[in-house]
Amino acid sequence: MTARPRAVPGRAPDVDVVVVGAGITGIYQLYRALEAGMSALVLEAGGGVGGTWYWNRYPGARFDSESYTYGYLFSEELFDEWEWQEHFAEQPEIERYLNHVVDRFGLRPHIRCGARVDSAVYDEAAGTWRVTAGDGTAVTARYLVAATGVLSVPHFPDLPGRDDFVGESYHTGLWPTTPVDFAGKRVAVVGTGSSGVQLIPVIAAEVSALCVYQRTPNWCTPLNNAPITAEDQAALRADFEAMCKTLHASPSGFLHQPHDRATFDDPPEQRQAFFERMWESPGFSKLISHYTDMLVDERANAEWCGFVADKVRAIVRDPATADKLIPKDHRFGEKRPPFVTGYYEAYNEPHVDLVDLHETPIVRMTATGIETTEGERQFDMVVWATGFDFGTGALLRMGVVGRSGVPLTEYWAEGPKTFLGIQTAGFPNLFIPGGPHAAAGNNPRYNGDQVDFVTETLVYARDHGYDTIEADPAAEERWTAMVDRWATRAPSFGAGSYYFGTNIPGKPRKYLLNSAGRPKLFSMIAEVRASGYEAFKMSRAPGAAPTAGEPRPPAARAALGPRVRPSPRV
Ligand SMILES: Cc1cc2nc3c(=O)[nH]c(=O)nc-3n(C[C@H](O)[C@H](O)[C@H](O)COP(=O)(O)OP(=O)(O)OC[C@H]3O[C@@H](n4cnc5c(N)ncnc54)[C@H](O)[C@@H]3O)c2cc1C
């Protein structure tokens, strides 16, 4: 059942659950809510489903997580029938996959695209959320799940004259759905974070001139992607159960296993050989399977950084360019490390240039190009690979107003406060899986854990006759203090990382992830269960009326198809 379009005041809510966002988290929340017999509607700003994988369709966009570890694991049939083509799939395949899931489980009728939520106000008298969106949608819901993503608000630097440029202009995180033609064009790319370094080598082959504007070089290492062979496919299917177990037990949600030796346990020759193996290893294994002290011991980290720096010097022929590409202000792992394919090699092309913005800052944009302290360069196209308003960006732009008319922007003025990264006190029945205070790592695993727990909590409340659920402020204070404490501990990301919000002028400097990771989430969830949900205040809403559409479990379940695999319990 999709919601009726107009809310009538004083009535039962139109729908049990409104989910905002049709990314991998929101789609899963929709699935779980329907499975639990609730009525649900997803409102998505984009023109299609996929979230990150709808918006970030720039050339070269692909996973840094292994494809099969990123996809859903709740249905073995789904896993069996979808054959990922590469260990690290490219955006079109990921978008196809998420669309397949939506159709496979009959979810599309419950999703409204082109509906950007601009207001979500808690009606205390009725115990419901009143949600409106830019397309005219107005709907009331008992529960509001904001699965709005942490990397869904693209950030543009505030440069004088940015709007004066008359050529083509794109942000990697707002890439058009129509093809972009690079052939023979003079292109500027601003930014060398994870997106910029994926894009640069791919478009370098097409453009007539490419100029890369770099503020901060990153420790880029090879992704080491490969096609998935028929034997790999068979092994993946045979090992499904074991893979799920490993992923569930992994603090960061990856298959990579930790190493058992520290850097200086090995003599220099053996160390060099190990570093070579790391360089050749896939994606995030360079963080997870590295020497045990690499992320926590400065000397160990410096050894590895020295090795990577030598690799850069060996690949990039011009020593001055190589030097600019080697980070000087942060260690490996202090920022989210990008993984690349042919990135450093691109700078050996005669038509590819690197501008170091520390040496020659941008003065302004002009109608025809970019002016630095060294002069103006003219372009046909500028690509902004300048990142996102991480963590809280989307939630704070959604017009959320909680109990007593308090806006979320006010309650979080000094940074987010959450319990489990799932709820915030004073905003009853609002849940934020995949939002701030979620763990770094393979996102769908942690976000999925959160969705499972949100669903379980809704079901618990329903089964116990409650319809208002609100995090206890004391529990929230403890969780937020824990997040802040862990933020200063190695191997948290460093203070210069966008995970502290420092890339956005004026944003409070607060850690936006949860470095304690999944083990902490799991142990807290176990505590919550054991205490009979003590950390949540549950009550009957004053004006509560039965939700429109109840009861409807059999129909909802039927739509989901066969053999739904319950998530492993923690
Ligand atoms: C280029 C790129 C590559 C990445 N690669 C990886 C990777 O390899 N592994 C990994 O684990 N993570 C990766 N990530 C992180 C990625 O964001 C998460 O993996 C995942 O997409 C999060 O899913 P989500 O559903 O929580 O959020 P999103 O995918 O961001 O979806 C949120 C959705 O909410 C919608 N929304 C937001 N506000 C509103 C509103 N007010 N009204 C309506 N709709 C709204 C947005 O339009 C968006 O579609 C990558 C991110 C980027 C940008």
PDB file of N, CA and C in Angstrom, residues 219-220 279 302-315 322-323 325-327 344:
ATOM      1  N   TRP A 219      46.994   9.587   0.311  1.00  0.00           N
ATOM      2  CA  TRP A 219      47.768   8.352   0.162  1.00  0.00           C
ATOM      3  C   TRP A 219      46.938   7.380  -0.674  1.00  0.00           C
ATOM      4  N   CYS A 220      47.098   7.472  -1.989  1.00  0.00           N
ATOM      5  CA  CYS A 220      46.339   6.584  -2.880  1.00  0.00           C
ATOM      6  C   CYS A 220      47.143   5.297  -3.093  1.00  0.00           C
ATOM      7  N   TRP A 279      50.671  -3.745  -1.304  1.00  0.00           N
ATOM      8  CA  TRP A 279      50.470  -2.892  -2.488  1.00  0.00           C
ATOM      9  C   TRP A 279      49.661  -3.632  -3.549  1.00  0.00           C
ATOM     10  N   ALA A 302      55.082   5.519   9.359  1.00  0.00           N
ATOM     11  CA  ALA A 302      56.056   6.238   8.522  1.00  0.00           C
ATOM     12  C   ALA A 302      56.782   5.269   7.580  1.00  0.00           C
ATOM     13  N   GLU A 303      57.040   4.058   8.051  1.00  0.00           N
ATOM     14  CA  GLU A 303      57.694   3.059   7.193  1.00  0.00           C
ATOM     15  C   GLU A 303      56.848   2.781   5.950  1.00  0.00           C
ATOM     16  N   TRP A 304      55.563   2.548   6.183  1.00  0.00           N
ATOM     17  CA  TRP A 304      54.641   2.250   5.068  1.00  0.00           C
ATOM     18  C   TRP A 304      54.494   3.477   4.159  1.00  0.00           C
ATOM     19  N   CYS A 305      54.382   4.671   4.775  1.00  0.00           N
ATOM     20  CA  CYS A 305      54.247   5.885   3.957  1.00  0.00           C
ATOM     21  C   CYS A 305      55.491   6.055   3.084  1.00  0.00           C
ATOM     22  N   GLY A 306      56.653   5.749   3.648  1.00  0.00           N
ATOM     23  CA  GLY A 306      57.891   5.852   2.867  1.00  0.00           C
ATOM     24  C   GLY A 306      57.845   4.913   1.664  1.00  0.00           C
ATOM     25  N   PHE A 307      57.311   3.726   1.886  1.00  0.00           N
ATOM     26  CA  PHE A 307      57.186   2.744   0.798  1.00  0.00           C
ATOM     27  C   PHE A 307      56.241   3.272  -0.290  1.00  0.00           C
ATOM     28  N   VAL A 308      55.101   3.820   0.141  1.00  0.00           N
ATOM     29  CA  VAL A 308      54.131   4.326  -0.842  1.00  0.00           C
ATOM     30  C   VAL A 308      54.726   5.512  -1.595  1.00  0.00           C
ATOM     31  N   ALA A 309      55.423   6.386  -0.877  1.00  0.00           N
ATOM     32  CA  ALA A 309      56.038   7.554  -1.518  1.00  0.00           C
ATOM     33  C   ALA A 309      57.040   7.100  -2.590  1.00  0.00           C
ATOM     34  N   ASP A 310      57.805   6.062  -2.282  1.00  0.00           N
ATOM     35  CA  ASP A 310      58.758   5.534  -3.277  1.00  0.00           C
ATOM     36  C   ASP A 310      58.024   5.013  -4.506  1.00  0.00           C
ATOM     37  N   LYS A 311      56.883   4.362  -4.275  1.00  0.00           N
ATOM     38  CA  LYS A 311      56.083   3.860  -5.410  1.00  0.00           C
ATOM     39  C   LYS A 311      55.643   5.026  -6.289  1.00  0.00           C
ATOM     40  N   VAL A 312      55.188   6.115  -5.649  1.00  0.00           N
ATOM     41  CA  VAL A 312      54.715   7.276  -6.424  1.00  0.00           C
ATOM     42  C   VAL A 312      55.885   7.822  -7.254  1.00  0.00           C
ATOM     43  N   ARG A 313      57.050   7.933  -6.619  1.00  0.00           N
ATOM     44  CA  ARG A 313      58.219   8.465  -7.340  1.00  0.00           C
ATOM     45  C   ARG A 313      58.616   7.540  -8.495  1.00  0.00           C
ATOM     46  N   ALA A 314      58.404   6.244  -8.305  1.00  0.00           N
ATOM     47  CA  ALA A 314      58.778   5.298  -9.367  1.00  0.00           C
ATOM     48  C   ALA A 314      57.790   5.357 -10.543  1.00  0.00           C
ATOM     49  N   ILE A 315      56.535   5.694 -10.241  1.00  0.00           N
ATOM     50  CA  ILE A 315      55.523   5.712 -11.321  1.00  0.00           C
ATOM     51  C   ILE A 315      55.542   7.042 -12.059  1.00  0.00           C
ATOM     52  N   ALA A 322      55.659  14.286  -8.916  1.00  0.00           N
ATOM     53  CA  ALA A 322      55.607  13.183  -7.939  1.00  0.00           C
ATOM     54  C   ALA A 322      55.641  13.755  -6.526  1.00  0.00           C
ATOM     55  N   ASP A 323      56.502  14.729  -6.299  1.00  0.00           N
ATOM     56  CA  ASP A 323      56.632  15.294  -4.964  1.00  0.00           C
ATOM     57  C   ASP A 323      55.316  15.950  -4.515  1.00  0.00           C
ATOM     58  N   LEU A 325      52.435  15.057  -5.326  1.00  0.00           N
ATOM     59  CA  LEU A 325      51.402  14.026  -5.110  1.00  0.00           C
ATOM     60  C   LEU A 325      51.591  13.263  -3.794  1.00  0.00           C
ATOM     61  N   ILE A 326      52.728  13.501  -3.137  1.00  0.00           N
ATOM     62  CA  ILE A 326      53.001  12.766  -1.893  1.00  0.00           C
ATOM     63  C   ILE A 326      52.560  13.604  -0.692  1.00  0.00           C
ATOM     64  N   PRO A 327      51.628  13.067   0.117  1.00  0.00           N
ATOM     65  CA  PRO A 327      51.143  13.836   1.275  1.00  0.00           C
ATOM     66  C   PRO A 327      52.277  14.166   2.255  1.00  0.00           C
ATOM     67  N   TYR A 344      48.205   7.562 -10.700  1.00  0.00           N
ATOM     68  CA  TYR A 344      49.517   8.225 -10.780  1.00  0.00           C
ATOM     69  C   TYR A 344      50.040   8.202 -12.216  1.00  0.00           C
TER      70      TYR A 344
END
